[in-house]
PDB file of C-alpha atoms in Angstrom:
ATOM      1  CA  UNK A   1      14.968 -61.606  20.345  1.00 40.00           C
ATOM      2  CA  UNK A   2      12.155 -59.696  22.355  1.00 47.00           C
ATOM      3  CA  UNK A   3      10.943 -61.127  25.814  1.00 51.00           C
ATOM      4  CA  UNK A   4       7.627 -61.680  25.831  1.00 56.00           C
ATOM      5  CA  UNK A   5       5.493 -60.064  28.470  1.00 54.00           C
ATOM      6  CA  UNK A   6       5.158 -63.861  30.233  1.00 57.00           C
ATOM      7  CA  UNK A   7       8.938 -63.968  30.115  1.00 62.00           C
ATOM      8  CA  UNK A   8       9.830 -60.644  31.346  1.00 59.00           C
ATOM      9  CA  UNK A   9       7.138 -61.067  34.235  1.00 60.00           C
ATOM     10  CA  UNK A  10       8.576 -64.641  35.223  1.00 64.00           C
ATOM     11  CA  UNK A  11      11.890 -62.790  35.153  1.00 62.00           C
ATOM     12  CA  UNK A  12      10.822 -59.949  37.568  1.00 62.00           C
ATOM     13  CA  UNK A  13       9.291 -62.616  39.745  1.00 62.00           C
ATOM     14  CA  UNK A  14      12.622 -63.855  39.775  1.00 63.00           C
ATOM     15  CA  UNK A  15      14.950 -61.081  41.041  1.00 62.00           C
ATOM     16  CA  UNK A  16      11.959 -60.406  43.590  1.00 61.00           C
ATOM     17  CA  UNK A  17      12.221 -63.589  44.925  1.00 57.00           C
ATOM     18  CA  UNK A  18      15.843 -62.547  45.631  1.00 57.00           C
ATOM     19  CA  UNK A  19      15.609 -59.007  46.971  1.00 55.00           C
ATOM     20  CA  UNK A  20      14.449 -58.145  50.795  1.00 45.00           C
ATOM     21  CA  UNK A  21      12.087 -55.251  51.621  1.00 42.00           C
ATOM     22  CA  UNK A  22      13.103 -55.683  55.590  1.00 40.00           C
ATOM     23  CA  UNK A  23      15.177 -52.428  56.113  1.00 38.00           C
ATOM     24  CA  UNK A  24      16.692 -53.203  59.753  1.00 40.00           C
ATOM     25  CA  UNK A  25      20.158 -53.479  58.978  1.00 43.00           C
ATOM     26  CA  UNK A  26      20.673 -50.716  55.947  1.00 45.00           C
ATOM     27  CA  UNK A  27      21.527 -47.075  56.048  1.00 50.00           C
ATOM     28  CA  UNK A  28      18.841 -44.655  54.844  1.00 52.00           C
ATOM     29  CA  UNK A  29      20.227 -44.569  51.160  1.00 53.00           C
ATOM     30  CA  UNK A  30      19.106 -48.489  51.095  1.00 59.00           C
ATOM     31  CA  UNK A  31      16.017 -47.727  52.851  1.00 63.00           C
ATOM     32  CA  UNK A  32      14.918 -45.772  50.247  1.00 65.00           C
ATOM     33  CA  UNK A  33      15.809 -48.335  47.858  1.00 66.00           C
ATOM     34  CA  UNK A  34      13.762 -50.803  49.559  1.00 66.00           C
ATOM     35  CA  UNK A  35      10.890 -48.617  49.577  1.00 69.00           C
ATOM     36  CA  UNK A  36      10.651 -48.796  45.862  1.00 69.00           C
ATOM     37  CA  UNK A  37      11.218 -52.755  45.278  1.00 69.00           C
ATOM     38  CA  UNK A  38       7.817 -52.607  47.632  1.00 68.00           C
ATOM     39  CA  UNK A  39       6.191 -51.576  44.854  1.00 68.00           C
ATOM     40  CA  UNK A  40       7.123 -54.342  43.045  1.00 68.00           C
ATOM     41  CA  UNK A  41       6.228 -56.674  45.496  1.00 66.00           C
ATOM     42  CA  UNK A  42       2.689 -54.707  45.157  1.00 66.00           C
ATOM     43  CA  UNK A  43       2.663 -54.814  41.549  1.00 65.00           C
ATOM     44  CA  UNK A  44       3.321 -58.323  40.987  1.00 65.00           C
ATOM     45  CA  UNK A  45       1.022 -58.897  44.255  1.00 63.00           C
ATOM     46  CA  UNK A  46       3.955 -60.862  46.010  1.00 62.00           C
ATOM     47  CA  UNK A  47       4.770 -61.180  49.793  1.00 60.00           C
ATOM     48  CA  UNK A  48       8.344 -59.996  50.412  1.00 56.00           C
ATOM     49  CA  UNK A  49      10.544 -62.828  52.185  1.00 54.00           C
ATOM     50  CA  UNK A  50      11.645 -61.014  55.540  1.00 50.00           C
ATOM     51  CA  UNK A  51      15.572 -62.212  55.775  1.00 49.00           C
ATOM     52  CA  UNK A  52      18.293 -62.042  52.746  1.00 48.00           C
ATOM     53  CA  UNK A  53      21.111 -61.372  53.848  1.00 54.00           C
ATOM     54  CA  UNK A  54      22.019 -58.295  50.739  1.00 56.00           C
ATOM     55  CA  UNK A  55      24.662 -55.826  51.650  1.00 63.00           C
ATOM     56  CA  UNK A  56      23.521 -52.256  49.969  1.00 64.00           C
ATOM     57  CA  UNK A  57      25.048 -52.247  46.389  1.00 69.00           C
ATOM     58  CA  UNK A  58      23.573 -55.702  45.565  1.00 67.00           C
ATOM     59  CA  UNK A  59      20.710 -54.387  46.311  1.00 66.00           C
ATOM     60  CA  UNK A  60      21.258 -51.425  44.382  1.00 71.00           C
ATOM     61  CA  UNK A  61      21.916 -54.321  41.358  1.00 72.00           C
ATOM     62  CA  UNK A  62      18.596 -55.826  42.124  1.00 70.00           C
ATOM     63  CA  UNK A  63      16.397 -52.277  42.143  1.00 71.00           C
ATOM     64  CA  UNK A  64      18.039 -51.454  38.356  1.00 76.00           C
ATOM     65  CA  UNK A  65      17.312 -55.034  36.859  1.00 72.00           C
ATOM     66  CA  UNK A  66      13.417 -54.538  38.526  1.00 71.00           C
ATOM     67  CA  UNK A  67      12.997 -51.343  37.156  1.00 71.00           C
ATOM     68  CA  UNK A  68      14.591 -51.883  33.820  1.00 71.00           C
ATOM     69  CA  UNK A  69      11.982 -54.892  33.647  1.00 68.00           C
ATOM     70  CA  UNK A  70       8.885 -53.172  34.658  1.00 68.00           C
ATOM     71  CA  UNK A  71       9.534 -50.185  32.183  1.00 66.00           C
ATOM     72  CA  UNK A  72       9.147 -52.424  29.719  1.00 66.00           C
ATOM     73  CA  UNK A  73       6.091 -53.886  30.321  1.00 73.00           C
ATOM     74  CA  UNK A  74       3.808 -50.127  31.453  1.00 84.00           C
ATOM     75  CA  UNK A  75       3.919 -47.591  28.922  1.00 91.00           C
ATOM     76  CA  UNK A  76       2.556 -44.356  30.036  1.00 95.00           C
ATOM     77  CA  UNK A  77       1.814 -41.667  28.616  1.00 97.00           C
ATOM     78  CA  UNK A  78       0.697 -37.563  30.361  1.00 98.00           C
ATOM     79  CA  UNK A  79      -1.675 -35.304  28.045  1.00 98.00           C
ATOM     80  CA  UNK A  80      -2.731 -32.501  29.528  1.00 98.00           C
ATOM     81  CA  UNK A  81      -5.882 -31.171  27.812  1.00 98.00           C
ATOM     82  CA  UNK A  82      -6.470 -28.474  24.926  1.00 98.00           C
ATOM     83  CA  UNK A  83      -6.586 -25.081  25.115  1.00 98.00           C
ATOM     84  CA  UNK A  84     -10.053 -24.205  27.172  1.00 98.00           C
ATOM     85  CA  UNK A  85     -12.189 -21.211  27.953  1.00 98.00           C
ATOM     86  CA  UNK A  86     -11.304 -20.481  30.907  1.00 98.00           C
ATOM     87  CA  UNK A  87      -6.688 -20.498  29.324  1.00 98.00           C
ATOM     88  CA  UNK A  88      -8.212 -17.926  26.863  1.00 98.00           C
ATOM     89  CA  UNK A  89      -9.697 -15.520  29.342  1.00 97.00           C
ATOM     90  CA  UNK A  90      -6.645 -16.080  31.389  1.00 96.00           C
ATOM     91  CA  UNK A  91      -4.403 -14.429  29.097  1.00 96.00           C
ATOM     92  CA  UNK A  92      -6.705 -11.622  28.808  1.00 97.00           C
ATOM     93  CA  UNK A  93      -7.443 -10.474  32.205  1.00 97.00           C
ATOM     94  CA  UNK A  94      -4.859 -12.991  34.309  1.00 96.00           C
ATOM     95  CA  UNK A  95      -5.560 -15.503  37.503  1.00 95.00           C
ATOM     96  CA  UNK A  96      -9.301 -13.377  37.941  1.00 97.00           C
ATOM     97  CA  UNK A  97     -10.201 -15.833  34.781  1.00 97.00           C
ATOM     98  CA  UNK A  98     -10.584 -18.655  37.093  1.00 97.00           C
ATOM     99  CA  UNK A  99     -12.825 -17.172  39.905  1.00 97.00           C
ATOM    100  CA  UNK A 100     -15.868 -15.917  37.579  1.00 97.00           C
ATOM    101  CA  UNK A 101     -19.112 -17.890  37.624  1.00 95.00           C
ATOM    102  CA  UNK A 102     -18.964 -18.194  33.604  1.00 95.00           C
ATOM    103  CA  UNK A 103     -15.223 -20.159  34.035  1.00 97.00           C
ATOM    104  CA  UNK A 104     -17.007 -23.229  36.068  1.00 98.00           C
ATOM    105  CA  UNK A 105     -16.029 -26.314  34.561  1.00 98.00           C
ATOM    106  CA  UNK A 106     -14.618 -24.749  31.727  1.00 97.00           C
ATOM    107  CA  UNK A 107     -14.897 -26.440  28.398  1.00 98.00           C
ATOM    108  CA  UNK A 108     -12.347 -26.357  25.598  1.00 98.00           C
ATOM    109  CA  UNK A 109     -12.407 -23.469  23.097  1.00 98.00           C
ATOM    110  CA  UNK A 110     -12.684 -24.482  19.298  1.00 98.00           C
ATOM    111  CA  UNK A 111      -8.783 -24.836  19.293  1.00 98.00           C
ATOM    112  CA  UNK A 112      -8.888 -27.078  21.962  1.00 98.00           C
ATOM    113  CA  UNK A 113     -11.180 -29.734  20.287  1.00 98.00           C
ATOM    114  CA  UNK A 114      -9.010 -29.461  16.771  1.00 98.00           C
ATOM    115  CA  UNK A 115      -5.422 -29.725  19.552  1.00 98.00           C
ATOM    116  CA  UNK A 116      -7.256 -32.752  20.453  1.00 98.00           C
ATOM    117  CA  UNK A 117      -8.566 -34.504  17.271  1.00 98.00           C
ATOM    118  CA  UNK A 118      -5.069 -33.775  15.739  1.00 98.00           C
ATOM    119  CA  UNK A 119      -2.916 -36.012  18.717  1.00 98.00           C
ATOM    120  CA  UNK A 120      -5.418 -38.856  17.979  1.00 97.00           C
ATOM    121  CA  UNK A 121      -4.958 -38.484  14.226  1.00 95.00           C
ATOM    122  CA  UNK A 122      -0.989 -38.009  14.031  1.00 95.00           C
ATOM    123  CA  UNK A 123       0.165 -39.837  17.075  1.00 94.00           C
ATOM    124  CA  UNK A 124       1.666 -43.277  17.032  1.00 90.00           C
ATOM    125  CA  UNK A 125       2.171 -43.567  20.521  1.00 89.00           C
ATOM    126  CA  UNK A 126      -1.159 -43.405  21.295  1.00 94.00           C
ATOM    127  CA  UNK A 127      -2.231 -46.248  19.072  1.00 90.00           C
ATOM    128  CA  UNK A 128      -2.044 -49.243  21.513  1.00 92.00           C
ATOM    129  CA  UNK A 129      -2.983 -46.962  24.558  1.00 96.00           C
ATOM    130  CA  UNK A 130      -5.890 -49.424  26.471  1.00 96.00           C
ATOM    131  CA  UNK A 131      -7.269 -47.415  29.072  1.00 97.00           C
ATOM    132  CA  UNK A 132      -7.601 -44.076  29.835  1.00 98.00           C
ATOM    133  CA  UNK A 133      -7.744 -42.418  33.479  1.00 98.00           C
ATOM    134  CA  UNK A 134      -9.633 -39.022  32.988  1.00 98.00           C
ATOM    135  CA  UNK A 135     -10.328 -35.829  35.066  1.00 98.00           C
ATOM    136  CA  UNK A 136     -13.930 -35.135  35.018  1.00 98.00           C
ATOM    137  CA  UNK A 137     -13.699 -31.872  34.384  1.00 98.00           C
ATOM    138  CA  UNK A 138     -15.344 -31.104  31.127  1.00 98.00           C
ATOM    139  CA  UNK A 139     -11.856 -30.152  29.310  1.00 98.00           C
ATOM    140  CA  UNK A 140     -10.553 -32.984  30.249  1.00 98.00           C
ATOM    141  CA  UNK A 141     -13.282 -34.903  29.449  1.00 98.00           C
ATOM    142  CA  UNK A 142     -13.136 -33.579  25.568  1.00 98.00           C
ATOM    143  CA  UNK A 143     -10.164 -33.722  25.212  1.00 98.00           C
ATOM    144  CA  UNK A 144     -10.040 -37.679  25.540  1.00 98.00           C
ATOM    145  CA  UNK A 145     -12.809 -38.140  23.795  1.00 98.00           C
ATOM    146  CA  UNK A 146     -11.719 -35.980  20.331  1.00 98.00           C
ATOM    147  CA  UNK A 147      -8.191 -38.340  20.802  1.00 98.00           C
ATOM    148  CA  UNK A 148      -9.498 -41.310  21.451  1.00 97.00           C
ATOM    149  CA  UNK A 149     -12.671 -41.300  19.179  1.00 95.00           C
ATOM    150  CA  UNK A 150     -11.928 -43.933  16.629  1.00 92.00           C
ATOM    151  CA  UNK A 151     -10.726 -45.919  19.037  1.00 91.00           C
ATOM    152  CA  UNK A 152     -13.327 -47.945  20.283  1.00 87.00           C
ATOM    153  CA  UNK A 153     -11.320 -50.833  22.109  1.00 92.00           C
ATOM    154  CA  UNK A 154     -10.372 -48.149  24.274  1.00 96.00           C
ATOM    155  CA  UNK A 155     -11.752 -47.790  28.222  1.00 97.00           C
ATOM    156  CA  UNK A 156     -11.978 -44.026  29.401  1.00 98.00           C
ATOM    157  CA  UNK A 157     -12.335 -44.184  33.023  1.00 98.00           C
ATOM    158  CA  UNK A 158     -13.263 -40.964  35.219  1.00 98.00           C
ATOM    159  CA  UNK A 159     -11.228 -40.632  38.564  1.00 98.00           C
ATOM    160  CA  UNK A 160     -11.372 -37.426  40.890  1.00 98.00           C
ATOM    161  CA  UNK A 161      -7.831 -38.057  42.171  1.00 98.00           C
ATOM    162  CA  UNK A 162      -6.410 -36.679  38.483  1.00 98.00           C
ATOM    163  CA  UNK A 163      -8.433 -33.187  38.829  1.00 98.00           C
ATOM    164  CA  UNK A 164      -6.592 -30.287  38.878  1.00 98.00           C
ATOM    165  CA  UNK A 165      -4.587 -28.289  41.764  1.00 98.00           C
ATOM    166  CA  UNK A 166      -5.719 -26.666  43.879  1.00 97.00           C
ATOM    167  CA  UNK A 167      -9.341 -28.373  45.057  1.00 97.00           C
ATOM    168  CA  UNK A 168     -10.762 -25.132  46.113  1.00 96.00           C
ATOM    169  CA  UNK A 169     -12.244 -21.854  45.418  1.00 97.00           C
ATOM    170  CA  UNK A 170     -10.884 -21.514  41.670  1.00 97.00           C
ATOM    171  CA  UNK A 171     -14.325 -22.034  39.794  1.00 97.00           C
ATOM    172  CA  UNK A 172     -13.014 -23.799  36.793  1.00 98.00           C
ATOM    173  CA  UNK A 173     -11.787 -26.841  38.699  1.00 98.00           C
ATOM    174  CA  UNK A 174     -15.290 -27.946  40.024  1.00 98.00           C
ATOM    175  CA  UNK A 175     -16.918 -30.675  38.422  1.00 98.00           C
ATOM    176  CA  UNK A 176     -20.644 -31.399  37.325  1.00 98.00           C
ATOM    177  CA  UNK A 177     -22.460 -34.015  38.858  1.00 98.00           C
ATOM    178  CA  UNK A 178     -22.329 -37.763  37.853  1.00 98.00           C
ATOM    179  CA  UNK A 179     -25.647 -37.781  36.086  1.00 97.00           C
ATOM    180  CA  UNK A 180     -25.079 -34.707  34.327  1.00 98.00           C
ATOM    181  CA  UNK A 181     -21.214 -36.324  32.708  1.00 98.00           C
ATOM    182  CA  UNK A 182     -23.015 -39.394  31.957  1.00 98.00           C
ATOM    183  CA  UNK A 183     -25.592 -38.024  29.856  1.00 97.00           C
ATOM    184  CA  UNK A 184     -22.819 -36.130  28.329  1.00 97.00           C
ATOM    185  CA  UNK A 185     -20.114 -38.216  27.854  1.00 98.00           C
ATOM    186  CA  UNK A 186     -21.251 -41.531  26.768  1.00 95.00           C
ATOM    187  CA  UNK A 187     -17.738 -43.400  26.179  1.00 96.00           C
ATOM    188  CA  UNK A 188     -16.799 -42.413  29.887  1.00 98.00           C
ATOM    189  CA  UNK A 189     -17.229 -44.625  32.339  1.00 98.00           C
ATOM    190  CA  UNK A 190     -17.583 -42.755  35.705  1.00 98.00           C
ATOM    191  CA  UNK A 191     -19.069 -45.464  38.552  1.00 98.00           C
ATOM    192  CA  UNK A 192     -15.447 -44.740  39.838  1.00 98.00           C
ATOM    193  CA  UNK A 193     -15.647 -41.333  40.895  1.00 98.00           C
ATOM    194  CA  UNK A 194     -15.477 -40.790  44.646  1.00 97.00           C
ATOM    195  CA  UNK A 195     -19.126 -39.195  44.978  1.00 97.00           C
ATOM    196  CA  UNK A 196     -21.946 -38.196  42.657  1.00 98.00           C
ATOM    197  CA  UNK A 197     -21.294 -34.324  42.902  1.00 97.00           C
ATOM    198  CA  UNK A 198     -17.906 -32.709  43.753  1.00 98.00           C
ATOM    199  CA  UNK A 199     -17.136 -33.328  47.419  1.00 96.00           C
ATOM    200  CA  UNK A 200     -13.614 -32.630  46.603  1.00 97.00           C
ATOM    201  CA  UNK A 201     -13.750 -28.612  45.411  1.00 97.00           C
ATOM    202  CA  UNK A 202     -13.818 -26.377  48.597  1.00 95.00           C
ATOM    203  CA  UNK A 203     -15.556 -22.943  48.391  1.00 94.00           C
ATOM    204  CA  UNK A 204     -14.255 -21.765  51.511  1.00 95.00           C
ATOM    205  CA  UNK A 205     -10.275 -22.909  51.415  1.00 95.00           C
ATOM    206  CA  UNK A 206      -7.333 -24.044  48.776  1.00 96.00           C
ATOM    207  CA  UNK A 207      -5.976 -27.316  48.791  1.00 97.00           C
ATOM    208  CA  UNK A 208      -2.702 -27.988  50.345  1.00 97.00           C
ATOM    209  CA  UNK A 209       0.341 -29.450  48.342  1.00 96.00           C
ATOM    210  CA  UNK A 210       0.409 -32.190  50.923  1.00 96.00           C
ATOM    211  CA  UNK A 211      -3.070 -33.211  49.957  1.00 97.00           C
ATOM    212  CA  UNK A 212      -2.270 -33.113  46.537  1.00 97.00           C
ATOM    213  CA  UNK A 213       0.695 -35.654  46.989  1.00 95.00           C
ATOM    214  CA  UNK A 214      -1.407 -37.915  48.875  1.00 95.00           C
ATOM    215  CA  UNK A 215      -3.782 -37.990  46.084  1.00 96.00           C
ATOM    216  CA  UNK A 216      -0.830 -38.334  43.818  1.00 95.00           C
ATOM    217  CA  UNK A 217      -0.039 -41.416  46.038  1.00 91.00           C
ATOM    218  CA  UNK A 218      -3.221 -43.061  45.507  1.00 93.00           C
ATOM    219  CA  UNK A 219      -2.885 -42.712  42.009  1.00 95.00           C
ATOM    220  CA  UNK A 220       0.198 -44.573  41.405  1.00 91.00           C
ATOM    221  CA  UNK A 221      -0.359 -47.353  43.554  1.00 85.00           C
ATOM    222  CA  UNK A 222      -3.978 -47.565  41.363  1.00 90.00           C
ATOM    223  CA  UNK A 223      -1.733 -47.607  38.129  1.00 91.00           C
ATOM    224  CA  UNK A 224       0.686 -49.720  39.287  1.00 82.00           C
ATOM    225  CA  UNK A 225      -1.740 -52.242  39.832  1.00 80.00           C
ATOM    226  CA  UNK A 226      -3.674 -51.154  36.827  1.00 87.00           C
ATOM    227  CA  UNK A 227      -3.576 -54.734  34.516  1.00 85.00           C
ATOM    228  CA  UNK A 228      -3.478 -53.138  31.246  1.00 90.00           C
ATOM    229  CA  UNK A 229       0.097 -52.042  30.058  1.00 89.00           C
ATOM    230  CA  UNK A 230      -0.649 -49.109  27.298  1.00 95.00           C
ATOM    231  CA  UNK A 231      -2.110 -46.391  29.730  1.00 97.00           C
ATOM    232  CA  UNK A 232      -2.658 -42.444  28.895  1.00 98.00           C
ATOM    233  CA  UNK A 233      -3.831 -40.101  31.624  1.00 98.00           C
ATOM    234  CA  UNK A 234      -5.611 -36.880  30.342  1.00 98.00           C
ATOM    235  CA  UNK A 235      -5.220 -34.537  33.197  1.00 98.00           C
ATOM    236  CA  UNK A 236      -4.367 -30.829  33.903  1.00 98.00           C
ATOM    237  CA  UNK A 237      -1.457 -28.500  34.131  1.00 98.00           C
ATOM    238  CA  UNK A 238      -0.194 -28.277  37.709  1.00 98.00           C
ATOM    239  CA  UNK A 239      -1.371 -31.708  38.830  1.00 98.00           C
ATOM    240  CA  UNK A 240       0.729 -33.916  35.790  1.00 98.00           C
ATOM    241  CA  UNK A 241       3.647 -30.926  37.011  1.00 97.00           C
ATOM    242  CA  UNK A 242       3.468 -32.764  40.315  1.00 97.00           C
ATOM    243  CA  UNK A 243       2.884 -35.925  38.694  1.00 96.00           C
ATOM    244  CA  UNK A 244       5.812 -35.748  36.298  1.00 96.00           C
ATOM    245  CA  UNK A 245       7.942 -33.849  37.928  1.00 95.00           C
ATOM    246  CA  UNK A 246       7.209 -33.036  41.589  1.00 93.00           C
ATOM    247  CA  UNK A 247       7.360 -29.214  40.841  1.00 94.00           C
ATOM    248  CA  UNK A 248       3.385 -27.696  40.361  1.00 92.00           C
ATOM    249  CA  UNK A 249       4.892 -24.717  41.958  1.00 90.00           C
ATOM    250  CA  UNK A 250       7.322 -23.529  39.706  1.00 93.00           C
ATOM    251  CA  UNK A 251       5.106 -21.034  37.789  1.00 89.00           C
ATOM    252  CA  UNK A 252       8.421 -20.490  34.943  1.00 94.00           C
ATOM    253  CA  UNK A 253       6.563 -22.762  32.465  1.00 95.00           C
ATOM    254  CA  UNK A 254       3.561 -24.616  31.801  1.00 96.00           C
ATOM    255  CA  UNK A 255       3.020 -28.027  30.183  1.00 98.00           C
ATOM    256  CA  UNK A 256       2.048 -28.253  26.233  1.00 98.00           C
ATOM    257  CA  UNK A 257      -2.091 -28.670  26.018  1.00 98.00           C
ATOM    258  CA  UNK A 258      -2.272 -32.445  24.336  1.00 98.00           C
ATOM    259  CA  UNK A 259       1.329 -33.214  24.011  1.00 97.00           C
ATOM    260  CA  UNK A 260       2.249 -36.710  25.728  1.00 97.00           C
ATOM    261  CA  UNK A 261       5.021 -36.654  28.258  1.00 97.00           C
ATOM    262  CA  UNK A 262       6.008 -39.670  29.307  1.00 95.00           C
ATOM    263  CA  UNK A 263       5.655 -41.294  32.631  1.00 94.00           C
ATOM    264  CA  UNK A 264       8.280 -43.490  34.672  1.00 85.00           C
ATOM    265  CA  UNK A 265       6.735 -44.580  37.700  1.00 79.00           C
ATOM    266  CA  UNK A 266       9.683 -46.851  38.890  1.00 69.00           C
TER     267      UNK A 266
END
């Protein structure tokens, strides 16, 4: 018989209870072990006790029952958006695509918008999804909207941290202003995004992987602690890469415009 959410949180509670997250004694392998049952301490807001006395492989033990647990309970789910203008010129005249004034904030192409409505028609994963964390770049922006549009239980909340890498000089990752995307994009709810226009993009420099990770960071502790369980982020290319699979620089492939990947935080 299936836990119930209540169960399987009371459960989780449990082990936590039983694990330490004070890392004086262990080598670095346990270190690293107790750096993730923190998380679990911050997703179930609980204060870690300060002295078990665990040698490493219990704790090992502990970490897979956690994790185990609190896969069961978040379901999330990576789209990167349709095909967009700016993809289209790209394999026309290359990386130039994304520098010229008519690429800024690219929107999806016709085949984006039918990429789009045909994930929210056929997909069954996406069926119980409760919110959504958007980019609010246009592309991204239509592209959750065509899924998600006879949904309309659904939240589709705007965050800055999910735009695209690299911040900087590549046109077609700047975003509009707030008022223009609200006026637009009615579903959307963007009172979350970190300024009214883009104080993120950088004319004058690229953004560094490191500050890509840190957003990254930010992120997943904001998901973590996210209440709903059915999530789906609608994001770019080289930022659900990073996001996925902590490799945005290897340029051998590209991710599948709105095709969920699956996302195991713990």
């Amino acid at each position: 018989m299936e836990n119930s959410t209540e169960d399987i949180e009371v459960k989780a509670k449990r082990l936590l209870y039983n694990c330490t997250a004070n890392a004086h004694n262990y080598n670095e392998r346990t270190n690293d072990l107790i750096e993730n049952i923190k998380k679990y301490y911050n997703y179930f807001s609980l204060k870690p006790k300060d002295s078990f006395s665990i040698n490493p492989e219990e704790l090992l033990q502990i970490y897979g029952c956690i994790r185990s647990i609190c896969k069961k309970m978040k379901n999330i789910l990576c789209i990167r958006h349709g095909r967009a203008a700016h993809n289209v010129l790209n394999d026309k005249i290359g990386e130039k695509a994304y520098f010229l004034k008519e690429s800024f904030d690219a929107p999806l192409v016709e085949e984006g918008i039918l990429q789009a409505k045909e994930l929210g028609k056929n997909s069954k994963q996406l069926m119980n999804i409760d919110v959504v964390f958007v980019s609010p770049l246009t592309r991204t922006l239509q592209t959750a909207e065509n899924i998600f549009e006879k949904n309309k239980k659904v939240r589709i909340v705007a965050l800055d941290k999910i735009k695209e890498f690299p911040q900087g000089m590549q046109i077609c990752n700047k975003r509009r202003n707030r008022i223009e995307l609200k006026e637009k994009f009615k579903k959307v709810d963007f009172s979350l995004l970190d300024s009214d226009s883009d104080q993120m993009w950088r004319e004058d420099r690229y953004e560094k992987i490191e500050e890509l990770k840190e957003r990254i960071d930010e992120f997943t502790k904001y998901v973590i602690n996210e209440n709903a369980n059915n999530i789906a982020i609608v994001s770019h290319n080289n930022f659900l890469k990073e996001l996925l699979f902590q490799n945005c620089g290897d340029e051998t492939y590209n991710l599948d415009h709105c095709n969920p990947y699956e996302l195991d935080l713990f």
